[in-house]
mmCIF file of C-alpha atoms in Angstrom:
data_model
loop_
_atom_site.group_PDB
_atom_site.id
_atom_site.type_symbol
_atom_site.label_atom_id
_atom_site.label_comp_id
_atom_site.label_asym_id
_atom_site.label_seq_id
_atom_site.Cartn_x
_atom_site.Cartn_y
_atom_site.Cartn_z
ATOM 1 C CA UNK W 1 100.628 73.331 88.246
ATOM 2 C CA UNK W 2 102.433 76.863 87.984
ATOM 3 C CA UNK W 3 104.883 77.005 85.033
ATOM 4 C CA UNK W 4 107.813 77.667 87.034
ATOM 5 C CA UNK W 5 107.395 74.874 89.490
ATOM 6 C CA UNK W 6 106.920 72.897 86.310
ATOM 7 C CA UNK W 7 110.095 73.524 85.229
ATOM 8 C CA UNK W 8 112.277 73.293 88.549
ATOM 9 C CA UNK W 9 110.694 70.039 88.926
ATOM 10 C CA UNK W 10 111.469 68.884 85.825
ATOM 11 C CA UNK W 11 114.830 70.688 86.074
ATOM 12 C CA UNK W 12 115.796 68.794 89.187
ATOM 13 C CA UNK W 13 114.645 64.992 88.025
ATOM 14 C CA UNK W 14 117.191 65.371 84.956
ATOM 15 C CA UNK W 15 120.211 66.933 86.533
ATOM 16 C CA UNK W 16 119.366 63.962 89.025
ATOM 17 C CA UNK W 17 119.277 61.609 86.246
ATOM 18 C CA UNK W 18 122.606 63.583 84.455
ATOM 19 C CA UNK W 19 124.580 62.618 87.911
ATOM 20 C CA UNK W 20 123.225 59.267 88.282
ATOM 21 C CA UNK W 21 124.683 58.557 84.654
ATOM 22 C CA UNK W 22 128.146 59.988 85.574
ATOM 23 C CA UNK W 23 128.070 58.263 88.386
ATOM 24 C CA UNK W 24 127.406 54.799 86.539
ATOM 25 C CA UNK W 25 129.291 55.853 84.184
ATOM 26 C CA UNK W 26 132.653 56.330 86.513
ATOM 27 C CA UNK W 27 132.238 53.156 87.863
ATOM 28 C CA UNK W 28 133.259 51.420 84.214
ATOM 29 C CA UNK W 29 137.099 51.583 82.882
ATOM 30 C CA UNK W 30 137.740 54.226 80.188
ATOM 31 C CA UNK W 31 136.631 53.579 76.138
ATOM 32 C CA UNK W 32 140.564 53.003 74.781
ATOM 33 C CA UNK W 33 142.303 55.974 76.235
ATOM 34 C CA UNK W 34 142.137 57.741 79.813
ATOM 35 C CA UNK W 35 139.971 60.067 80.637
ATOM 36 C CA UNK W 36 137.770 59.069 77.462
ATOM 37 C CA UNK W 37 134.278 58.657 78.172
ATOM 38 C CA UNK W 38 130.675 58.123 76.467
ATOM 39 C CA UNK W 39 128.706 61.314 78.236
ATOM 40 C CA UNK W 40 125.335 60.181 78.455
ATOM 41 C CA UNK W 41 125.019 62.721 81.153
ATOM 42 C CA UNK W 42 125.320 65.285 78.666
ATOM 43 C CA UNK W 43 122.134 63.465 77.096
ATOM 44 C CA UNK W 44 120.138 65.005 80.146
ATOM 45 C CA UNK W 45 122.657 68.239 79.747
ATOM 46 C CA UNK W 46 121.266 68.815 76.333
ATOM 47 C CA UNK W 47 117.681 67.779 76.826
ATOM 48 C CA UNK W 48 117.438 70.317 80.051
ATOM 49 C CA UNK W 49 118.539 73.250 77.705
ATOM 50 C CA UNK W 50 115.935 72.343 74.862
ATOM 51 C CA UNK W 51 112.988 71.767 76.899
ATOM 52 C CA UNK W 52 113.906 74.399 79.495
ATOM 53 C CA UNK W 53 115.913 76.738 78.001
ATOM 54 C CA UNK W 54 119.357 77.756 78.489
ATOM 55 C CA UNK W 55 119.192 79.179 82.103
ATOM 56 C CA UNK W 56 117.937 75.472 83.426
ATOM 57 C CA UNK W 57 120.471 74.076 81.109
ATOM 58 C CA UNK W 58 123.298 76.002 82.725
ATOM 59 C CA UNK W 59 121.923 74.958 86.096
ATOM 60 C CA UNK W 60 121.590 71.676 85.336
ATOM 61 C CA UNK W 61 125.461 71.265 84.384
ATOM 62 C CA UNK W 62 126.857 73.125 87.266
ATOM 63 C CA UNK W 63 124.931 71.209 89.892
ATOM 64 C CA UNK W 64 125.816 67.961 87.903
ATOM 65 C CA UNK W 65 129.422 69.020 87.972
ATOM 66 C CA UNK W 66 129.700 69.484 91.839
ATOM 67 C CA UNK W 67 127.441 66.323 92.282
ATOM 68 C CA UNK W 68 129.422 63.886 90.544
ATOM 69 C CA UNK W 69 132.938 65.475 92.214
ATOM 70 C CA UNK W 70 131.574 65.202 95.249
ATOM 71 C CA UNK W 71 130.644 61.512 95.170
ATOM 72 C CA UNK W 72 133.167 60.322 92.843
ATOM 73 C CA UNK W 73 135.427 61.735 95.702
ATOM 74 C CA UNK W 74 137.568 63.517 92.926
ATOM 75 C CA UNK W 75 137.112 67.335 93.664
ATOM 76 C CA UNK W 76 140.123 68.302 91.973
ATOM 77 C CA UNK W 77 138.155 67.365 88.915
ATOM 78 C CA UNK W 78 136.022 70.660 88.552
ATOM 79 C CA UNK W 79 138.995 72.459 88.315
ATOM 80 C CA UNK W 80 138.818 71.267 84.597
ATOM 81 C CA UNK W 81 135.241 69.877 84.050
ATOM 82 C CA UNK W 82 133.159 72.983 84.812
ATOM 83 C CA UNK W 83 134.779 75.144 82.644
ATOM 84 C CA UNK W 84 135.142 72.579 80.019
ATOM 85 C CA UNK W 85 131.187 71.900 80.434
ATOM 86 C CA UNK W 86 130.602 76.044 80.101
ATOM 87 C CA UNK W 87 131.957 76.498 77.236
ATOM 88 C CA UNK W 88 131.282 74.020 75.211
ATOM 89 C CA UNK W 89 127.740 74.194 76.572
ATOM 90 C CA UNK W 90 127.515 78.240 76.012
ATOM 91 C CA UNK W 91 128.724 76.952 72.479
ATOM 92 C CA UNK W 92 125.703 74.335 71.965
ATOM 93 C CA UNK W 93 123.566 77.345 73.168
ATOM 94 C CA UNK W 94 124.507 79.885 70.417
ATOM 95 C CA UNK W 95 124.212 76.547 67.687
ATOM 96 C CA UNK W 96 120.667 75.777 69.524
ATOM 97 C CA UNK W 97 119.066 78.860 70.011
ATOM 98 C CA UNK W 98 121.125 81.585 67.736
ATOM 99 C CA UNK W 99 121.805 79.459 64.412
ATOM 100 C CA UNK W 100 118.966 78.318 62.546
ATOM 101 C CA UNK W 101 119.920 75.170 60.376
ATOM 102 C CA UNK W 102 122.021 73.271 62.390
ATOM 103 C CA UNK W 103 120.267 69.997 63.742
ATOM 104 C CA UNK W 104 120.730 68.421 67.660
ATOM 105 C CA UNK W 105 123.067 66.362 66.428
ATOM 106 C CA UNK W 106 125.608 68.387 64.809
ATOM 107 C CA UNK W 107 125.076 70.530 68.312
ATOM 108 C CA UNK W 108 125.870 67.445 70.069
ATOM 109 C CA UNK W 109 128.653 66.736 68.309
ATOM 110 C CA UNK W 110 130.518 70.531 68.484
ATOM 111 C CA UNK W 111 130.043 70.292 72.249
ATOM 112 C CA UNK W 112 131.220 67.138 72.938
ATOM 113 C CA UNK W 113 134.648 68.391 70.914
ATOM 114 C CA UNK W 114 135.107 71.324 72.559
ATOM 115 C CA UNK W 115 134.195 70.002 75.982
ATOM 116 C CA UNK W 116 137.145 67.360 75.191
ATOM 117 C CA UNK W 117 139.750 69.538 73.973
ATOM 118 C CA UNK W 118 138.874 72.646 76.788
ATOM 119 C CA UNK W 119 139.191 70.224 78.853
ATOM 120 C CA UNK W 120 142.546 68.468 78.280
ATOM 121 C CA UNK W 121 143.906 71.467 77.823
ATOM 122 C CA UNK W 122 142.911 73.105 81.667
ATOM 123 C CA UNK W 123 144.085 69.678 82.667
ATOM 124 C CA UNK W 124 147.484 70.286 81.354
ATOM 125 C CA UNK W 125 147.835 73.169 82.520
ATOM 126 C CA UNK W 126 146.775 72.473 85.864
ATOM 127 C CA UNK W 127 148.823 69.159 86.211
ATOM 128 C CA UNK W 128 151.907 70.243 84.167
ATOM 129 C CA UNK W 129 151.630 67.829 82.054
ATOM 130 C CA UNK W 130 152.188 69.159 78.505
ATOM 131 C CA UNK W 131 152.615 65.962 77.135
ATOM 132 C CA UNK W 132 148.939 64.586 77.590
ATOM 133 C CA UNK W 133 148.339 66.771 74.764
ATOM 134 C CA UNK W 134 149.950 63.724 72.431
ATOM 135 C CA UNK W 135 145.758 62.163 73.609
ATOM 136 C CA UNK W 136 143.742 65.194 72.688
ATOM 137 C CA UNK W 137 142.984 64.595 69.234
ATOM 138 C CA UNK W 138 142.142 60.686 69.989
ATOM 139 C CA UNK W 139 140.056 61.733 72.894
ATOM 140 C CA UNK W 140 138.820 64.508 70.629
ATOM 141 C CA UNK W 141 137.799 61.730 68.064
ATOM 142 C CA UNK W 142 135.900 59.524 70.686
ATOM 143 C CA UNK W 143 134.132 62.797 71.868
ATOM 144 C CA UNK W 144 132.883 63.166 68.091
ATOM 145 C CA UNK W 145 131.520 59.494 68.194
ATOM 146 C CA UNK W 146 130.062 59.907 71.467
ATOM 147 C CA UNK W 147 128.229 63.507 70.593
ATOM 148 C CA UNK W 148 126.672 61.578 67.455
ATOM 149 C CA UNK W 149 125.587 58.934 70.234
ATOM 150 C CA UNK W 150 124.227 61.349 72.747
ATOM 151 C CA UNK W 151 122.865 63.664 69.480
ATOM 152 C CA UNK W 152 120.661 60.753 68.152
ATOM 153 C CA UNK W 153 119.464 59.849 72.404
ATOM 154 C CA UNK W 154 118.623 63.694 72.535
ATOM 155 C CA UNK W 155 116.851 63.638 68.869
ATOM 156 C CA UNK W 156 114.811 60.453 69.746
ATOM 157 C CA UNK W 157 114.026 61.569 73.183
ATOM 158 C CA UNK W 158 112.563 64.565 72.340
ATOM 159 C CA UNK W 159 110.583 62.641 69.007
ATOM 160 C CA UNK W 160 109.275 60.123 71.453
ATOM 161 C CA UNK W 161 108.277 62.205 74.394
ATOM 162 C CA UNK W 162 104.528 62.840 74.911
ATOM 163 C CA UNK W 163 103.955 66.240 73.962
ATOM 164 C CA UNK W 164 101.805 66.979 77.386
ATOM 165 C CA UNK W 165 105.054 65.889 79.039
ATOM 166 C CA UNK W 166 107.206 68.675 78.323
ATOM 167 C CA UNK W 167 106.828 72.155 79.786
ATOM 168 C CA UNK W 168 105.046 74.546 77.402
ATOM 169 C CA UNK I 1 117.158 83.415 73.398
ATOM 170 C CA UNK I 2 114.417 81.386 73.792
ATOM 171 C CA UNK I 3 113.513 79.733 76.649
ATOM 172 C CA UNK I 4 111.356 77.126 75.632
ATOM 173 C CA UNK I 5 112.663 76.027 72.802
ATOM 174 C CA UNK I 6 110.725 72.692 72.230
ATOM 175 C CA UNK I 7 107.833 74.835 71.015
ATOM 176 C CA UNK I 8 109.736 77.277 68.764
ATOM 177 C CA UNK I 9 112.196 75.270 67.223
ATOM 178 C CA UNK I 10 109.961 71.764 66.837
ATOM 179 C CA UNK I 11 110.788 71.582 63.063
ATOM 180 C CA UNK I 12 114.758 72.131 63.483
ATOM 181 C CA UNK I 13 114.911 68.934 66.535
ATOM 182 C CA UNK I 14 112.234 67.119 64.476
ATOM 183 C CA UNK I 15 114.849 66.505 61.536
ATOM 184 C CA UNK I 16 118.314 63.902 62.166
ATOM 185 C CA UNK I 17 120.511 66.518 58.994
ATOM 186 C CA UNK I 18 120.042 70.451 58.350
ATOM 187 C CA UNK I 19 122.016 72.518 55.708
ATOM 188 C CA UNK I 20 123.725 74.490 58.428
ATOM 189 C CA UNK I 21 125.414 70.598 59.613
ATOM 190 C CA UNK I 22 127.776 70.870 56.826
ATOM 191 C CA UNK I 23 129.061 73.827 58.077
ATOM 192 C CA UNK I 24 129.527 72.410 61.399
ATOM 193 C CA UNK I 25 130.457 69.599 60.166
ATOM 194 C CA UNK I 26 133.155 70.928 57.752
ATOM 195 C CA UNK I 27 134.770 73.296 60.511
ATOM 196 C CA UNK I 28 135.058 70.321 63.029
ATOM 197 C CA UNK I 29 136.682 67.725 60.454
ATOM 198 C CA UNK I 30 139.139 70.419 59.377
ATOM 199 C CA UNK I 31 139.908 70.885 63.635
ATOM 200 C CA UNK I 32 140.278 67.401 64.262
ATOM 201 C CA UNK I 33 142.709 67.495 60.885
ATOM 202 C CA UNK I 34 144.718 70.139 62.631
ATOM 203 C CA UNK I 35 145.174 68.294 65.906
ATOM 204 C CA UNK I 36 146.510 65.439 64.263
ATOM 205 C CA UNK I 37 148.727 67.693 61.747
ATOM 206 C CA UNK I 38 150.068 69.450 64.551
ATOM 207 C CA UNK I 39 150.287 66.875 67.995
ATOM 208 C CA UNK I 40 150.095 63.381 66.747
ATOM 209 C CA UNK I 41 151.676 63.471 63.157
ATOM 210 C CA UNK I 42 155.203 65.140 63.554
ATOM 211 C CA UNK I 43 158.024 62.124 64.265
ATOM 212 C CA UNK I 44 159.622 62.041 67.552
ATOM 213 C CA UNK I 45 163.047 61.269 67.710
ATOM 214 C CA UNK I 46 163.669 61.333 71.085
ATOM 215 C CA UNK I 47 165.191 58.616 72.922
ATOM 216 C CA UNK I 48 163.873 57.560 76.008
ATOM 217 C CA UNK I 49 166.526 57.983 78.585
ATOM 218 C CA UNK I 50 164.320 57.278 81.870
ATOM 219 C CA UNK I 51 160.906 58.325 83.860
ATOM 220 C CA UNK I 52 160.211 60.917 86.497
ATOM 221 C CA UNK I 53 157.019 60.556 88.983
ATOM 222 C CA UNK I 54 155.768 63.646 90.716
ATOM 223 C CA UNK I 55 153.014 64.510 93.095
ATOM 224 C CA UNK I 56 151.934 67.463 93.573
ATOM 225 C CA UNK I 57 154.715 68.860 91.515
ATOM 226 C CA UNK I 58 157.450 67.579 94.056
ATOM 227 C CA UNK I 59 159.283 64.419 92.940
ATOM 228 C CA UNK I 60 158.540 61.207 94.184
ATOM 229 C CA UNK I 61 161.654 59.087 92.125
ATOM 230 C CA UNK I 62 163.527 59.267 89.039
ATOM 231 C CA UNK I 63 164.413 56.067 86.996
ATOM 232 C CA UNK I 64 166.951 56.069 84.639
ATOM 233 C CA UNK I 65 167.866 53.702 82.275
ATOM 234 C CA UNK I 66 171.598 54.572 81.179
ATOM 235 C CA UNK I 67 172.916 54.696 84.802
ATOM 236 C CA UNK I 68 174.244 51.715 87.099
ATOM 237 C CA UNK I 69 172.187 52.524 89.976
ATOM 238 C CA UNK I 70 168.624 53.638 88.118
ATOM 239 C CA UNK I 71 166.510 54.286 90.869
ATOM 240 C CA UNK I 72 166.404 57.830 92.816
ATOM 241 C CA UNK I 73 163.901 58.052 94.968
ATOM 242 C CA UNK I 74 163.631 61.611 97.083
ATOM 243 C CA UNK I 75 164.035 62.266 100.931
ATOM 244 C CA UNK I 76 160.161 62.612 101.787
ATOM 245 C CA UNK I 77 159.322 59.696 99.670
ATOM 246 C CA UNK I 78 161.783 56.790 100.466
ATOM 247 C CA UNK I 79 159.240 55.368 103.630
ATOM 248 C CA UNK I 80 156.518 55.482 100.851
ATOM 249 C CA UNK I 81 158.510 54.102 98.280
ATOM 250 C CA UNK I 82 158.524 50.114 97.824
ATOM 251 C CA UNK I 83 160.712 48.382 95.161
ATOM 252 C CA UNK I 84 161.248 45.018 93.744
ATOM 253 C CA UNK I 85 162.771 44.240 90.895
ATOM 254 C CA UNK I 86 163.667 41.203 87.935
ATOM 255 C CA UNK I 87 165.356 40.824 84.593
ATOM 256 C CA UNK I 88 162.782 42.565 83.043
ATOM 257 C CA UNK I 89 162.204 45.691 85.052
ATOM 258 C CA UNK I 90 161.066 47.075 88.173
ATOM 259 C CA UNK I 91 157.609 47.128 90.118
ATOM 260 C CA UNK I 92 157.516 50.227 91.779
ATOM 261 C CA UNK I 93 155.090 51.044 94.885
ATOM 262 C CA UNK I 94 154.140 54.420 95.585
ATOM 263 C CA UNK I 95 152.268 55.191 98.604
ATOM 264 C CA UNK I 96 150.634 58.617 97.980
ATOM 265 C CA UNK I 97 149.683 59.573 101.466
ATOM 266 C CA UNK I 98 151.214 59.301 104.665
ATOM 267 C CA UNK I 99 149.037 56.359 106.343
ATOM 268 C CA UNK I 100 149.934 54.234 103.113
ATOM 269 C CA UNK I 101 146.232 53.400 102.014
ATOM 270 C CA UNK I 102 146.214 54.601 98.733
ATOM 271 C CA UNK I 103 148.982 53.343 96.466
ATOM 272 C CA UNK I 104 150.217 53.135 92.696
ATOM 273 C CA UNK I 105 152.041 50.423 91.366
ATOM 274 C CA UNK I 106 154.249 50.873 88.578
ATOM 275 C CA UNK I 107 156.081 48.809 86.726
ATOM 276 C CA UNK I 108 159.636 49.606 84.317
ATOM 277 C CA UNK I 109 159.973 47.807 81.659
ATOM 278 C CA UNK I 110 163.502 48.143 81.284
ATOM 279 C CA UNK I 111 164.134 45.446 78.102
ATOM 280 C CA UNK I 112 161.354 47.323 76.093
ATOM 281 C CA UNK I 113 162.053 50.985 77.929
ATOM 282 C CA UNK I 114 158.428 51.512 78.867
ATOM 283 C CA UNK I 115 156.287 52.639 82.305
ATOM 284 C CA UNK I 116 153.013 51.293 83.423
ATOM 285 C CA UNK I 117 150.505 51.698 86.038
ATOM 286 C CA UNK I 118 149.768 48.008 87.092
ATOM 287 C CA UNK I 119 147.754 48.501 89.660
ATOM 288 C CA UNK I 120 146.153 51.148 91.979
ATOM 289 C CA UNK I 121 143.313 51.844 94.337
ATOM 290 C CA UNK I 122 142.593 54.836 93.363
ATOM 291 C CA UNK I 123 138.947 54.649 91.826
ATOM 292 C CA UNK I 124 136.413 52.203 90.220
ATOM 293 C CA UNK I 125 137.181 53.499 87.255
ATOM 294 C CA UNK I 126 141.177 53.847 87.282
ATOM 295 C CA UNK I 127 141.995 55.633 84.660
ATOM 296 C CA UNK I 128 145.745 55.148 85.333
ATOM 297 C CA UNK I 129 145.350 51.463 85.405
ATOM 298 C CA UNK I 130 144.095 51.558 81.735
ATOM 299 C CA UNK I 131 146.306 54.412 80.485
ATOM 300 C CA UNK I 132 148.867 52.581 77.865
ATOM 301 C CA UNK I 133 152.325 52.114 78.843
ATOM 302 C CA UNK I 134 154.253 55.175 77.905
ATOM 303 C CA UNK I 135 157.339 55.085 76.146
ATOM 304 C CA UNK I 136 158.440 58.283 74.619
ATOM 305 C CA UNK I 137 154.974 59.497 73.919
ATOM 306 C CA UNK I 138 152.011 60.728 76.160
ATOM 307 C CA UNK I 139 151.882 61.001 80.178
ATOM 308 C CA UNK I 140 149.796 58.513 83.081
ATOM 309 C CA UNK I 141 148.115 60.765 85.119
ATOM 310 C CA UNK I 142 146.503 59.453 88.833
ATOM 311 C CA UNK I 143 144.164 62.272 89.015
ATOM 312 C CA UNK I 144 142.609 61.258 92.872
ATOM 313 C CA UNK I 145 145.885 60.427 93.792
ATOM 314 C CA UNK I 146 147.573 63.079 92.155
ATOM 315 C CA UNK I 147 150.551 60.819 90.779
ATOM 316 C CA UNK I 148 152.113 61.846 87.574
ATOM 317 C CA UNK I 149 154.367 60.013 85.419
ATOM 318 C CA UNK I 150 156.726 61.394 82.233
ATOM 319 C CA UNK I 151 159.424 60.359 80.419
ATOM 320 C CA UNK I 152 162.977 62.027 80.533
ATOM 321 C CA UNK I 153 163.299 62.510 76.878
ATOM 322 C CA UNK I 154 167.041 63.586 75.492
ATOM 323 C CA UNK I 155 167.615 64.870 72.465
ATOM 324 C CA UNK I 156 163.927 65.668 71.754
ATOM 325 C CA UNK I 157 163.094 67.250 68.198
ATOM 326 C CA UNK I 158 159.861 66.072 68.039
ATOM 327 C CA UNK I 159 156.297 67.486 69.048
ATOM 328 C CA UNK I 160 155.690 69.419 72.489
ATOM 329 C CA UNK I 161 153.132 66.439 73.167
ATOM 330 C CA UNK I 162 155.565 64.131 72.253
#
């Protein structure tokens, strides 16, 4: 099979499987605080941007982004998520592809922090509500426990994967 | 950049701890330290005088707890405005649209001088629902509903967040 077909295949089954796990994911109450969440979407996130590069990667997020607005019926919420998901992604990039000792999990971990604090931050300032701020370094906490969770899913995932199953 | 990775980089994803973590490591304890220092740590010494609700920026009531008559609810939302009320507080219905499907319930605590969403239809998830009741600290935000509750704090010297 061409290369490139390859990859958009494989491109498409896990930004499908990145929205299906936001999806799920919405459907449970928040870990402790509001808006606080595990990300196992970002699992599929990450794994797109290793196996693919960063291109499918970015893809990958955007598309899961509009997905999971659209059927979570909450499209207020890209306002805040996609560039949230940008940056801290563009961030995991430079740490992935650009820095040379730093393992998937660490990676995992920086983006998961910066996702949560970009993102509270856009959402106060959309919403006007300065004083959600008093969450952020909670939320930013539970993002560090859930980037070591996704980290390790990403790092076994790609351990455990069949060679001949990735694109070469 | 490149693009595939896996092939290039198999040694640096094949391995759980690199020397470069520390770094990363280091810089985001010292961020999450900062946070804290700066958002969570400083004392508030406000008082809690009352809460405001807003949608969409325009008010929907004010409660306040020092005045005789507490409750001001505003001109476009007194037919979407229900209230009950008992020794311990008030349970406060807000109807966010005009056909009165989707609602917020909130409840005043006015003994212990707190607000809390206790019940909404908002999502499957409801994140307002689970927010913690807010006292002088932190905000309950109804993000598909758009429903925003603060505290009126007087005499605040505390954080910005706080």
């Amino acid at each position: 099979m061409n290369i490139k077909v390859k990859k958009v295949a494989l491109c498409g089954v896990l930004t499908a499987f990145a929205s299906i796990a936001f999806i799920l994911e919405s459907l449970f109450p928040p870990i402790i605080l509001p808006g606080a969440r595990m990300g196992v979407s970002n699992a599929f996130i990450l794994l797109a941007t290793i196996i693919l590069g960063y291109k499918y990667g970015f893809i990958s997020l955007i598309v899961k982004i509009l997905i999971s607005a659209i059927f979570s019926g909450n499209l207020s919420s890209v306002m805040y998520s996609l560039p949230a998901g940008l940056i801290s992604l563009t961030v995991q990039c430079i740490l992935l592809f650009k820095v040379k000792n730093v393992s998937v999990i660490a990676t995992s971990i920086s983006g998961a922090i910066i996702n949560t604090t970009v993102q509270n931050t856009v959402f106060c300032l959309v919403t006007n509500a300065v004083e959600y701020l008093y969450y952020l370094p909670y939320l930013a906490l539970i993002g560090a426990v859930s980037g070591f969770l996704v980290g390790l899913t990403v790092y076994f995932s790609l351990k455990y994967t069949p060679k001949k199953l990735l694109v070469k | 950049m490149k693009n595939t990775a896996n092939t290039a980089n198999e040694n640096k994803y094949g391995k759980l701890f690199l020397g470069g973590d520390v770094f990363v490591y280091c810089s985001l304890f010292f961020c999450l330290v900062l946070l804290f220092v700066f958002l969570v740590a400083p004392k508030n010494t406000a008082t809690c005088n009352g809460f405001s609700v807003f949608q969409d920026d325009k008010t929907v009531f004010t409660f306040t707890f020092e005045k005789s008559s507490p409750l001001k609810i505003e001109s476009d939302y007194e037919n979407l405005t229900e209230v009950s009320f008992n020794q311990d507080g008030y349970t406060i219905t807000v109807y966010t649209n005009q056909e009165r499907t989707a609602y917020n319930k909130i409840y005043v605590d006015t003994v212990n001088l707190t607000a809390k969403v206790i019940e909404s239809n908002c999502s499957e998830r409801k994140d307002c629902y689970h927010a913690p009741a807010i006292k002088t600290n932190g905000t309950i935000y109804c993000s598909p509903h758009h429903l925003l509750i603060k505290p009126l704090s007087l005499n605040n010297k505390g954080p910005i967040a706080g």
